[in-house]
Amino acid sequence: MNIQYDEQISDYINRIKQRNAENEQSGKISYAHILTFGCQQNEADSEKIRGLLLQMGYRLTDTPENADILLLNTCAVREHAELKALSVVGGYKHIKTAKPDILIGVCGCMTAQEHRIDEIKHRYPYVDFTLEPSQIHRLPELIYRKLNGKRRIFLSCDDKEAYRAVEGFPIDRELSHRAWVSIMYGCNNFCSYCIVPYTRGRERSRNSEDILNEVKDLIAKGYKDITLLGQNVNSYKSDCDFAELLERICELDGDFLIRFMTSHPKDVSDKLIEVFGREKKIAPHFHLPVQSGSDRILKLMNRHYDTAHYLSTVDKLRKANPNVSLTSDIIVGFPSETDEDFEKTVELVEKVRFDMIYTFIYSKRKFTPAAKMEEQIDESVKSKRLARLSDVQESICIEKNKIYEDKTIRVLTDAMSRNQGILSGRTDTNKLVHYEGDESLIGQYVNVHIDRADAYAMYGKIVLDK
Ligand code: SAH
Ligand code: SF4
Ligand code: F3S
């Protein structure tokens, strides 16, 4: 099931590397640029793509115009994401005109759909290749083929390679204190609104040993916060299940926190809840997308749980760890959603009192069952529902964040914010905090006394240890 990528592609990598080295000797440096849209899985894929590019001897540039190879990693989860990607691809036309030798590749979920490949083929003739997520290990092969021939390359969506998990990728990580670790790829759930199972293929879990080695390596390099990624981590299955994988990771020596996303409510086992409550190395944050508070809509969404089951899982999680921060995803305006259904969602949000929710307007995705449902909801109704739900959650967020006022909490510093001299970081519960400080604190834990909180962030001052 799993293949070691070296055996397959080292040869292509070496040939391109040699070519780039020869060019450098004659004074020509080869640059690559990559822009990423979409979820953390896509961010993690881009880190692998960058790793491959570096191995091939490319240097990375933030300026598309300076690049010799230009890559766009796309998302297809909502129409807006695809339109944004297509508009960026449209903008690449003038770059190709000015620099005809540049290679332009579009990768990511959008290019795992036959109709989008056709669109790129015909409407964007300057795109050299497409590369769907399950095929990123073939990037060196594609670049090599393009450098040695004129034909454009569009990898077929139903290529059997899509059903393998590839090991041994070089990874160029964005940060040096937080890291993503994909533990599985794909999704088998086919929620009726969702494109992901079509773009990312069936579930493939990595071997636990490969995951443990990757995490060990990260801890040794000083990473403090590690997030395990999968569309549905609860259905992870190799020689162990997800709860056991977490236990094994927590047994590793070192000062680190482990997170995971996303959990599907139908698959949160009692064993997982028990491990979550017990292990101190697991961050006290649980992202549990509910999607709707109406049982009728949940059924139509093909989610395989009802609100009673969801609420009982929430209770169990809070019993296991009373400090747990709970977050969720919610879709408004799913086909046939009535005012009454929507009110049930609002009631559920008020009942659970999430620490944060990510709200989405339902977006019709071609070939998904929900796209064919009658009674699609009017855009204006969807927008009104989104605004109301956001208002309800905003008040809850304010109340929840205000609890931290006058308290001192541990924060992992992430970056300098746009506001000079102000740092931003995250609590163990994943809440955003701003405080004064300098760049040397990036990647460090600090204790912050919270002076003020609003719905979206907390603001305070660093307190020094006595
Ligand atoms: N595997 C994860 C996340 C999938 S995508 C999960 O099951 O929760 C992230 C979120 O995007 C989903 O949770 C859902 O709320 C939202 N989403 C997915 N498809 C959508 C669509 N067609 N329209 C609007 N929101 C969508
Ligand atoms: Fe999409 Fe559902 Fe799979 Fe999440 S679990 S990726 S929402 S099909
Ligand atoms: Fe988008 Fe693909 Fe992620 S559709 S949300 S990039 S899995």
Coordinates of C-alpha atoms and ligand atoms in Angstrom, one line a residue:
M1 CA 0.0 0.0 0.0
N2 CA 2.7 2.5 1.0
I3 CA 5.5 3.2 -1.5
Q4 CA 8.9 4.7 -0.8
Y5 CA 9.2 7.6 -3.0
D6 CA 13.0 7.5 -3.5
E7 CA 12.9 4.4 -5.6
Q8 CA 10.5 6.0 -8.0
I9 CA 11.8 9.4 -8.6
S10 CA 15.3 10.0 -7.3
D11 CA 16.5 9.7 -10.8
Y12 CA 14.4 12.6 -12.1
I13 CA 15.4 14.7 -9.1
N14 CA 19.1 14.1 -9.7
R15 CA 18.8 15.0 -13.4
I16 CA 17.0 18.2 -12.7
K17 CA 19.4 19.0 -9.9
Q18 CA 22.4 18.5 -12.2
R19 CA 20.8 20.8 -14.8
N20 CA 20.1 23.5 -12.3
A21 CA 23.7 23.2 -10.9
E22 CA 25.1 23.6 -14.4
N23 CA 23.0 26.6 -15.0
E24 CA 24.2 28.1 -11.7
Q25 CA 27.8 27.6 -12.8
S26 CA 27.1 29.7 -15.8
G27 CA 25.5 32.3 -13.6
K28 CA 21.8 31.4 -14.0
I29 CA 19.9 30.6 -10.8
S30 CA 16.6 28.7 -11.1
Y31 CA 13.8 30.0 -8.9
A32 CA 10.4 28.4 -7.9
H33 CA 7.4 30.1 -6.6
I34 CA 4.4 28.4 -5.0
L35 CA 1.1 29.9 -3.8
T36 CA -1.2 27.8 -1.6
F37 CA -5.0 28.0 -1.0
G38 CA -7.1 25.7 1.1
C39 CA -6.9 23.7 4.2
Q40 CA -4.0 22.5 6.4
Q41 CA -3.7 19.4 4.2
N42 CA -2.9 21.6 1.3
E43 CA -0.4 23.6 3.4
A44 CA 1.3 20.3 4.3
D45 CA 1.3 19.3 0.7
S46 CA 3.0 22.5 -0.3
E47 CA 5.7 21.9 2.3
K48 CA 6.4 18.6 0.5
I49 CA 6.3 20.3 -2.9
R50 CA 8.8 22.9 -1.6
G51 CA 10.9 20.1 -0.2
L52 CA 11.0 18.5 -3.7
L53 CA 11.8 21.8 -5.4
L54 CA 14.7 22.4 -3.1
Q55 CA 16.0 18.9 -3.7
M56 CA 15.9 19.6 -7.4
G57 CA 18.1 22.6 -6.9
Y58 CA 15.5 25.3 -7.2
R59 CA 15.6 28.3 -4.9
L60 CA 12.3 29.7 -3.6
T61 CA 11.1 33.2 -4.4
D62 CA 8.1 35.2 -3.2
T63 CA 7.9 37.0 -6.5
P64 CA 6.1 35.1 -9.3
E65 CA 7.7 37.2 -12.0
N66 CA 11.2 36.0 -10.9
A67 CA 10.3 32.3 -11.1
D68 CA 11.3 29.7 -13.6
I69 CA 8.6 27.4 -12.2
L70 CA 5.3 28.7 -11.0
L71 CA 3.0 26.5 -9.0
L72 CA -0.5 27.1 -7.6
N73 CA -1.9 24.7 -5.0
T74 CA -5.6 25.0 -5.3
C75 CA -8.7 24.2 -3.2
A76 CA -12.1 23.1 -4.4
V77 CA -14.2 22.9 -1.3
R78 CA -16.4 25.9 -2.2
E79 CA -17.0 27.7 -5.4
H80 CA -15.3 30.8 -4.1
A81 CA -12.1 29.0 -3.6
E82 CA -12.1 27.7 -7.2
L83 CA -12.9 31.1 -8.7
K84 CA -10.1 32.7 -6.7
A85 CA -7.7 30.0 -8.0
L86 CA -8.9 30.5 -11.6
S87 CA -8.4 34.2 -11.4
V88 CA -4.8 33.8 -10.2
V89 CA -4.2 31.4 -13.1
G90 CA -5.7 34.1 -15.4
G91 CA -3.1 36.5 -14.0
Y92 CA -0.2 34.2 -14.9
K93 CA -0.9 34.8 -18.6
H94 CA 1.2 38.0 -18.7
I95 CA 4.0 36.3 -16.9
K96 CA 4.2 33.6 -19.5
T97 CA 4.0 36.1 -22.3
A98 CA 7.0 38.0 -20.8
K99 CA 8.9 34.9 -20.0
P100 CA 7.9 32.0 -22.4
D101 CA 10.3 29.5 -20.9
I102 CA 8.6 29.6 -17.5
L103 CA 6.9 26.4 -16.4
I104 CA 3.4 26.9 -14.9
G105 CA 1.8 24.1 -13.0
V106 CA -1.6 24.0 -11.3
C107 CA -1.9 21.4 -8.5
G108 CA -4.3 20.7 -5.6
C109 CA -7.9 19.6 -5.3
M110 CA -9.2 21.7 -8.2
T111 CA -7.1 19.7 -10.6
A112 CA -8.5 16.4 -9.4
Q113 CA -11.7 17.1 -11.2
E114 CA -12.0 16.1 -14.9
H115 CA -14.1 19.2 -15.8
R116 CA -11.6 21.6 -14.3
I117 CA -8.7 19.9 -16.2
D118 CA -10.7 20.3 -19.4
E119 CA -11.2 24.0 -18.5
I120 CA -7.5 24.5 -17.9
K121 CA -6.6 22.7 -21.1
H122 CA -8.8 24.9 -23.2
R123 CA -9.1 28.2 -21.5
Y124 CA -5.6 28.5 -20.0
P125 CA -3.3 27.2 -22.8
Y126 CA -0.2 28.6 -21.1
V127 CA -0.5 26.2 -18.1
D128 CA 2.1 23.4 -18.7
F129 CA 0.8 20.8 -16.3
T130 CA -1.7 19.8 -13.7
L131 CA -0.9 17.6 -10.7
E132 CA -3.6 16.4 -8.3
P133 CA -2.9 16.0 -4.5
S134 CA -2.3 12.2 -4.6
Q135 CA 0.3 12.6 -7.2
I136 CA 2.7 15.2 -5.8
H137 CA 5.5 12.7 -5.7
R138 CA 5.4 12.8 -9.5
L139 CA 6.3 16.5 -9.6
P140 CA 10.0 15.8 -10.5
E141 CA 8.9 13.5 -13.4
L142 CA 6.5 16.2 -14.7
I143 CA 9.1 18.9 -14.5
Y144 CA 11.7 16.7 -16.2
R145 CA 9.3 15.8 -19.0
K146 CA 8.3 19.4 -19.6
L147 CA 11.9 20.5 -19.7
N148 CA 12.6 17.9 -22.3
G149 CA 9.5 18.2 -24.5
K150 CA 6.8 20.5 -25.6
R151 CA 3.6 18.6 -24.7
R152 CA 1.4 19.7 -21.9
I153 CA 0.8 17.1 -19.2
F154 CA -2.5 16.5 -17.5
L155 CA -2.4 13.5 -15.2
S156 CA -5.6 11.4 -15.3
C157 CA -7.8 11.6 -12.3
D158 CA -8.3 7.9 -12.0
D159 CA -4.7 7.0 -12.1
K160 CA -4.2 4.0 -9.7
E161 CA -1.2 5.8 -8.1
A162 CA -3.9 7.9 -6.3
Y163 CA -4.5 5.0 -3.9
R164 CA -1.1 4.8 -2.4
A165 CA 0.4 6.7 0.5
V166 CA 3.9 7.8 -0.4
E167 CA 6.7 7.9 2.2
G168 CA 10.1 9.6 2.4
F169 CA 9.2 13.1 1.1
P170 CA 11.6 15.9 1.9
I171 CA 9.6 18.5 3.7
D172 CA 10.4 22.2 3.8
R173 CA 8.4 23.3 6.8
E174 CA 7.0 26.8 7.1
L175 CA 7.8 27.2 10.8
S176 CA 10.4 25.9 13.2
H177 CA 8.1 25.5 16.2
R178 CA 4.8 24.2 14.9
A179 CA 4.5 21.4 12.4
W180 CA 1.9 19.5 10.4
V181 CA 2.1 15.7 10.2
S182 CA -0.3 14.0 7.8
I183 CA -1.3 10.7 9.2
M184 CA -3.7 9.7 6.5
Y185 CA -4.9 10.8 3.2
G186 CA -8.3 10.9 1.5
C187 CA -11.8 10.4 2.9
N188 CA -14.4 7.7 2.7
N189 CA -17.4 9.5 4.2
F190 CA -19.0 11.2 1.2
C191 CA -20.9 13.8 3.1
S192 CA -23.5 14.7 0.5
Y193 CA -22.2 18.3 0.0
C194 CA -18.5 17.7 0.0
I195 CA -16.0 17.4 -2.9
V196 CA -13.1 16.2 -0.8
P197 CA -13.7 12.4 -1.3
Y198 CA -13.6 13.0 -5.1
T199 CA -10.5 15.1 -5.0
R200 CA -8.5 13.3 -2.5
G201 CA -9.5 9.7 -3.2
R202 CA -10.1 6.9 -0.6
E203 CA -8.7 6.8 2.9
R204 CA -5.1 5.7 3.2
S205 CA -3.4 5.6 6.6
R206 CA 0.3 5.9 7.0
N207 CA 2.2 3.2 8.9
S208 CA 2.4 4.1 12.6
E209 CA 6.1 3.6 12.6
D210 CA 6.6 6.2 9.8
I211 CA 4.5 8.6 11.8
L212 CA 6.3 8.0 15.1
N213 CA 9.6 8.5 13.4
E214 CA 8.5 11.8 11.8
V215 CA 7.2 13.0 15.2
K216 CA 10.4 11.9 17.0
D217 CA 12.5 13.8 14.4
L218 CA 10.4 16.9 14.9
I219 CA 10.7 16.8 18.7
A220 CA 14.5 16.3 18.3
K221 CA 14.6 19.5 16.1
G222 CA 12.8 21.4 18.9
Y223 CA 9.2 21.5 17.5
K224 CA 6.8 22.3 20.4
D225 CA 3.4 22.0 18.8
I226 CA 2.6 19.2 16.4
T227 CA -0.7 18.7 14.6
L228 CA -1.7 15.4 13.2
L229 CA -3.7 15.8 10.0
G230 CA -6.4 13.8 8.2
Q231 CA -9.9 14.4 6.9
N232 CA -11.2 12.1 9.5
V233 CA -8.4 11.2 11.9
N234 CA -10.7 9.1 14.1
S235 CA -10.8 6.4 11.4
Y236 CA -7.0 6.1 11.2
K237 CA -6.2 2.4 11.0
S238 CA -2.8 0.7 10.6
D239 CA -1.4 -1.8 13.1
C240 CA -3.2 0.4 15.7
D241 CA -6.1 2.8 15.8
F242 CA -6.1 6.5 16.4
A243 CA -6.4 6.4 20.2
E244 CA -3.4 4.0 20.3
L245 CA -1.4 6.1 17.9
L246 CA -1.9 9.1 20.2
E247 CA -0.8 7.1 23.2
R248 CA 2.3 5.9 21.5
I249 CA 3.2 9.5 20.5
C250 CA 2.6 10.7 24.1
E251 CA 5.1 8.1 25.3
L252 CA 7.8 9.8 23.3
D253 CA 10.2 11.9 25.5
G254 CA 10.2 15.6 25.1
D255 CA 8.4 18.8 25.9
F256 CA 5.8 19.0 23.1
L257 CA 2.0 19.3 22.6
I258 CA 0.1 17.2 20.1
R259 CA -3.1 18.2 18.3
F260 CA -5.2 16.6 15.7
M261 CA -7.8 17.5 13.1
T262 CA -10.3 16.7 11.9
S263 CA -12.5 14.5 14.0
H264 CA -15.8 13.2 12.7
P265 CA -18.4 13.0 15.4
K266 CA -19.6 9.5 14.2
D267 CA -16.2 8.0 14.9
V268 CA -15.1 9.6 18.3
S269 CA -14.6 6.4 20.4
D270 CA -14.8 6.3 24.2
K271 CA -11.2 5.1 24.1
L272 CA -10.2 8.2 22.2
I273 CA -12.0 10.4 24.8
E274 CA -10.3 8.6 27.6
V275 CA -6.9 9.0 26.1
F276 CA -7.7 12.7 25.3
G277 CA -8.6 13.3 28.9
R278 CA -5.6 11.4 30.4
E279 CA -2.6 12.4 28.3
K280 CA -1.1 15.7 29.3
K281 CA 0.8 16.0 26.0
I282 CA -2.5 16.3 24.1
A283 CA -3.5 19.9 23.7
P284 CA -6.9 20.7 25.4
H285 CA -8.6 21.5 22.1
F286 CA -11.1 19.4 20.2
H287 CA -12.3 20.4 16.7
L288 CA -15.6 18.6 16.1
P289 CA -17.5 19.8 13.1
V290 CA -21.3 19.4 13.7
Q291 CA -22.3 21.0 10.4
S292 CA -26.0 21.4 11.4
G293 CA -28.2 21.3 14.5
S294 CA -31.1 19.8 12.6
D295 CA -31.4 16.0 12.6
R296 CA -33.3 16.1 9.3
I297 CA -30.5 18.1 7.6
L298 CA -27.8 15.9 9.2
K299 CA -29.4 12.9 7.6
L300 CA -29.5 14.6 4.2
M301 CA -25.9 15.5 4.7
N302 CA -25.1 11.8 5.1
R303 CA -23.3 12.6 8.4
H304 CA -24.3 9.3 10.2
Y305 CA -25.0 10.9 13.6
D306 CA -27.8 13.0 15.2
T307 CA -27.7 15.9 17.5
A308 CA -28.3 13.7 20.6
H309 CA -25.2 11.7 19.8
Y310 CA -23.2 14.9 19.1
L311 CA -24.3 16.5 22.4
S312 CA -23.4 13.3 24.4
T313 CA -19.9 13.3 22.8
V314 CA -19.5 16.9 23.9
D315 CA -20.5 16.0 27.4
K316 CA -18.1 13.1 27.5
L317 CA -15.3 15.3 26.3
R318 CA -16.0 18.0 28.9
K319 CA -16.1 15.3 31.6
A320 CA -12.8 13.9 30.4
N321 CA -11.2 17.4 30.4
P322 CA -13.2 20.3 31.8
N323 CA -10.7 22.8 30.2
V324 CA -11.3 21.5 26.7
S325 CA -11.7 24.2 24.1
L326 CA -14.4 23.1 21.6
T327 CA -14.6 24.3 18.0
S328 CA -16.8 23.4 15.1
D329 CA -17.7 23.8 11.4
I330 CA -21.2 24.7 10.4
I331 CA -22.8 25.0 7.0
V332 CA -25.9 27.2 6.6
G333 CA -28.3 27.1 3.7
F334 CA -27.9 23.4 2.9
P335 CA -30.6 22.4 0.3
S336 CA -34.1 22.4 1.8
E337 CA -32.9 23.9 5.1
T338 CA -36.0 25.7 6.6
D339 CA -36.0 28.6 9.1
E340 CA -36.9 25.9 11.7
D341 CA -33.9 23.8 10.8
F342 CA -31.7 26.8 11.0
E343 CA -33.1 27.8 14.4
K344 CA -32.1 24.3 15.6
T345 CA -28.5 25.0 14.6
V346 CA -28.6 28.3 16.5
E347 CA -30.1 26.4 19.5
L348 CA -27.3 23.9 19.4
V349 CA -24.6 26.6 19.2
E350 CA -26.2 28.3 22.2
K351 CA -26.3 25.0 24.1
V352 CA -22.8 23.8 23.4
R353 CA -21.2 27.3 23.7
F354 CA -18.3 26.5 21.4
D355 CA -15.0 28.4 21.8
M356 CA -15.1 29.2 18.1
I357 CA -17.0 28.1 15.0
Y358 CA -16.1 28.3 11.4
T359 CA -19.3 29.1 9.4
F360 CA -19.8 28.5 5.8
I361 CA -22.5 29.3 3.3
Y362 CA -23.4 26.0 1.5
S363 CA -21.8 26.0 -1.9
K364 CA -23.0 23.7 -4.7
R365 CA -20.2 21.3 -5.8
K366 CA -20.6 19.6 -9.1
F367 CA -21.3 15.8 -9.0
T368 CA -22.0 15.8 -5.3
P369 CA -25.5 14.4 -4.3
A370 CA -26.5 17.7 -2.6
A371 CA -26.0 19.6 -5.8
K372 CA -28.7 17.5 -7.4
M373 CA -31.2 18.1 -4.5
E374 CA -34.2 20.3 -5.2
E375 CA -35.0 23.2 -3.0
Q376 CA -31.6 25.0 -3.2
I377 CA -31.7 27.9 -0.9
D378 CA -31.7 31.5 -2.0
E379 CA -28.4 33.3 -1.6
S380 CA -30.0 36.2 0.3
V381 CA -31.5 33.7 2.8
K382 CA -28.1 32.0 3.2
S383 CA -26.4 35.3 3.9
K384 CA -28.9 36.3 6.5
R385 CA -28.5 33.0 8.3
L386 CA -24.8 33.3 8.2
A387 CA -24.9 36.8 9.7
R388 CA -27.3 35.7 12.5
L389 CA -25.2 32.6 13.4
S390 CA -22.0 34.7 13.4
D391 CA -23.7 37.2 15.8
V392 CA -24.8 34.5 18.2
Q393 CA -21.3 33.0 18.2
E394 CA -19.6 36.4 18.6
S395 CA -21.4 37.0 21.9
I396 CA -20.4 33.6 23.1
C397 CA -16.7 34.2 22.1
I398 CA -16.7 37.5 23.9
E399 CA -18.0 36.0 27.1
K400 CA -15.6 33.0 26.8
N401 CA -12.6 35.2 26.2
K402 CA -13.4 37.6 28.9
I403 CA -13.0 34.9 31.5
Y404 CA -9.2 35.2 30.8
E405 CA -9.1 38.9 31.7
D406 CA -6.7 39.5 34.6
K407 CA -5.4 36.0 34.3
T408 CA -1.9 34.9 33.2
I409 CA -1.8 32.2 30.5
R410 CA 0.9 30.3 28.6
V411 CA 1.2 31.3 24.9
L412 CA 3.4 30.0 22.1
T413 CA 4.7 32.9 20.1
D414 CA 4.1 32.6 16.3
A415 CA 4.9 35.8 14.5
M416 CA 5.3 39.5 14.5
S417 CA 1.9 40.9 13.6
R418 CA 1.4 43.7 11.0
N419 CA 1.4 46.1 13.9
Q420 CA 5.1 46.6 14.6
G421 CA 6.3 45.5 18.0
I422 CA 3.2 43.4 18.6
L423 CA 3.6 39.7 18.6
S424 CA 0.9 37.1 18.1
G425 CA 0.7 33.6 19.5
R426 CA -1.7 30.9 20.5
T427 CA -2.7 29.4 23.9
D428 CA -2.6 25.6 24.4
T429 CA -6.4 25.8 23.6
N430 CA -5.5 27.5 20.3
K431 CA -6.8 31.0 21.2
L432 CA -5.2 34.0 19.6
V433 CA -3.2 36.4 21.8
H434 CA -1.4 39.7 21.0
Y435 CA 1.3 41.2 23.2
E436 CA 4.3 43.4 23.0
G437 CA 7.7 41.9 22.4
D438 CA 10.5 41.3 19.9
E439 CA 11.2 38.8 17.2
S440 CA 13.5 36.7 19.3
L441 CA 10.4 35.4 21.1
I442 CA 9.0 33.7 18.0
G443 CA 8.9 30.0 18.6
Q444 CA 9.1 30.5 22.4
Y445 CA 6.5 30.0 25.2
V446 CA 5.8 33.1 27.2
N447 CA 3.4 33.9 30.0
V448 CA 1.0 36.6 29.2
H449 CA -1.2 38.6 31.6
I450 CA -4.4 39.3 29.7
D451 CA -5.6 42.9 30.0
R452 CA -8.5 42.8 27.5
A453 CA -10.4 40.4 25.4
D454 CA -12.8 40.6 22.4
A455 CA -14.5 38.0 20.3
Y456 CA -11.5 37.2 18.2
A457 CA -8.4 37.7 20.3
M458 CA -7.0 38.5 23.7
Y459 CA -4.5 41.3 24.4
G460 CA -1.9 41.5 27.2
K461 CA 1.6 41.8 28.5
I462 CA 4.4 39.3 29.0
V463 CA 5.1 38.6 32.6
L464 CA 8.6 37.4 33.4
D465 CA 9.2 34.3 35.5
K466 CA 10.4 35.1 39.0
Ligands
SAH1 N1 -12.9 16.6 6.9 C1 -13.3 17.7 7.6 C2 -13.2 19.0 6.9 C3 -13.6 19.1 5.5 S1 -13.7 20.6 4.7 C4 -14.6 17.4 8.2 O1 -15.2 16.4 8.0 O2 -15.1 18.1 9.1 C5 -13.9 21.8 6.0 C6 -15.3 22.3 6.1 O3 -15.8 22.9 4.9 C7 -16.3 21.2 6.4 O4 -16.3 20.9 7.8 C8 -17.6 21.9 6.0 O5 -18.1 22.7 7.1 C9 -17.1 22.9 5.0 N2 -17.6 22.5 3.6 C10 -17.4 21.3 3.0 N3 -18.0 21.3 1.8 C11 -18.8 22.5 1.7 C12 -19.7 23.0 0.8 N4 -20.0 22.3 -0.3 N5 -20.2 24.2 1.0 C13 -19.9 24.9 2.2 N6 -19.1 24.4 3.1 C14 -18.5 23.2 2.9
SF4_2 FE1 -15.9 16.1 3.4 FE2 -17.3 14.7 5.1 FE3 -15.0 13.8 4.3 FE4 -15.1 15.9 5.9 S1 -15.8 13.8 6.4 S2 -13.8 15.6 4.1 S3 -16.9 17.0 5.2 S4 -16.8 14.1 3.0
F3S3 FE1 -9.8 22.4 -0.2 FE2 -8.9 20.0 -0.9 FE3 -8.5 20.9 1.6 S1 -10.8 20.9 -1.4 S2 -10.3 22.2 1.9 S3 -7.7 21.8 -0.3 S4 -8.9 18.8 1.0

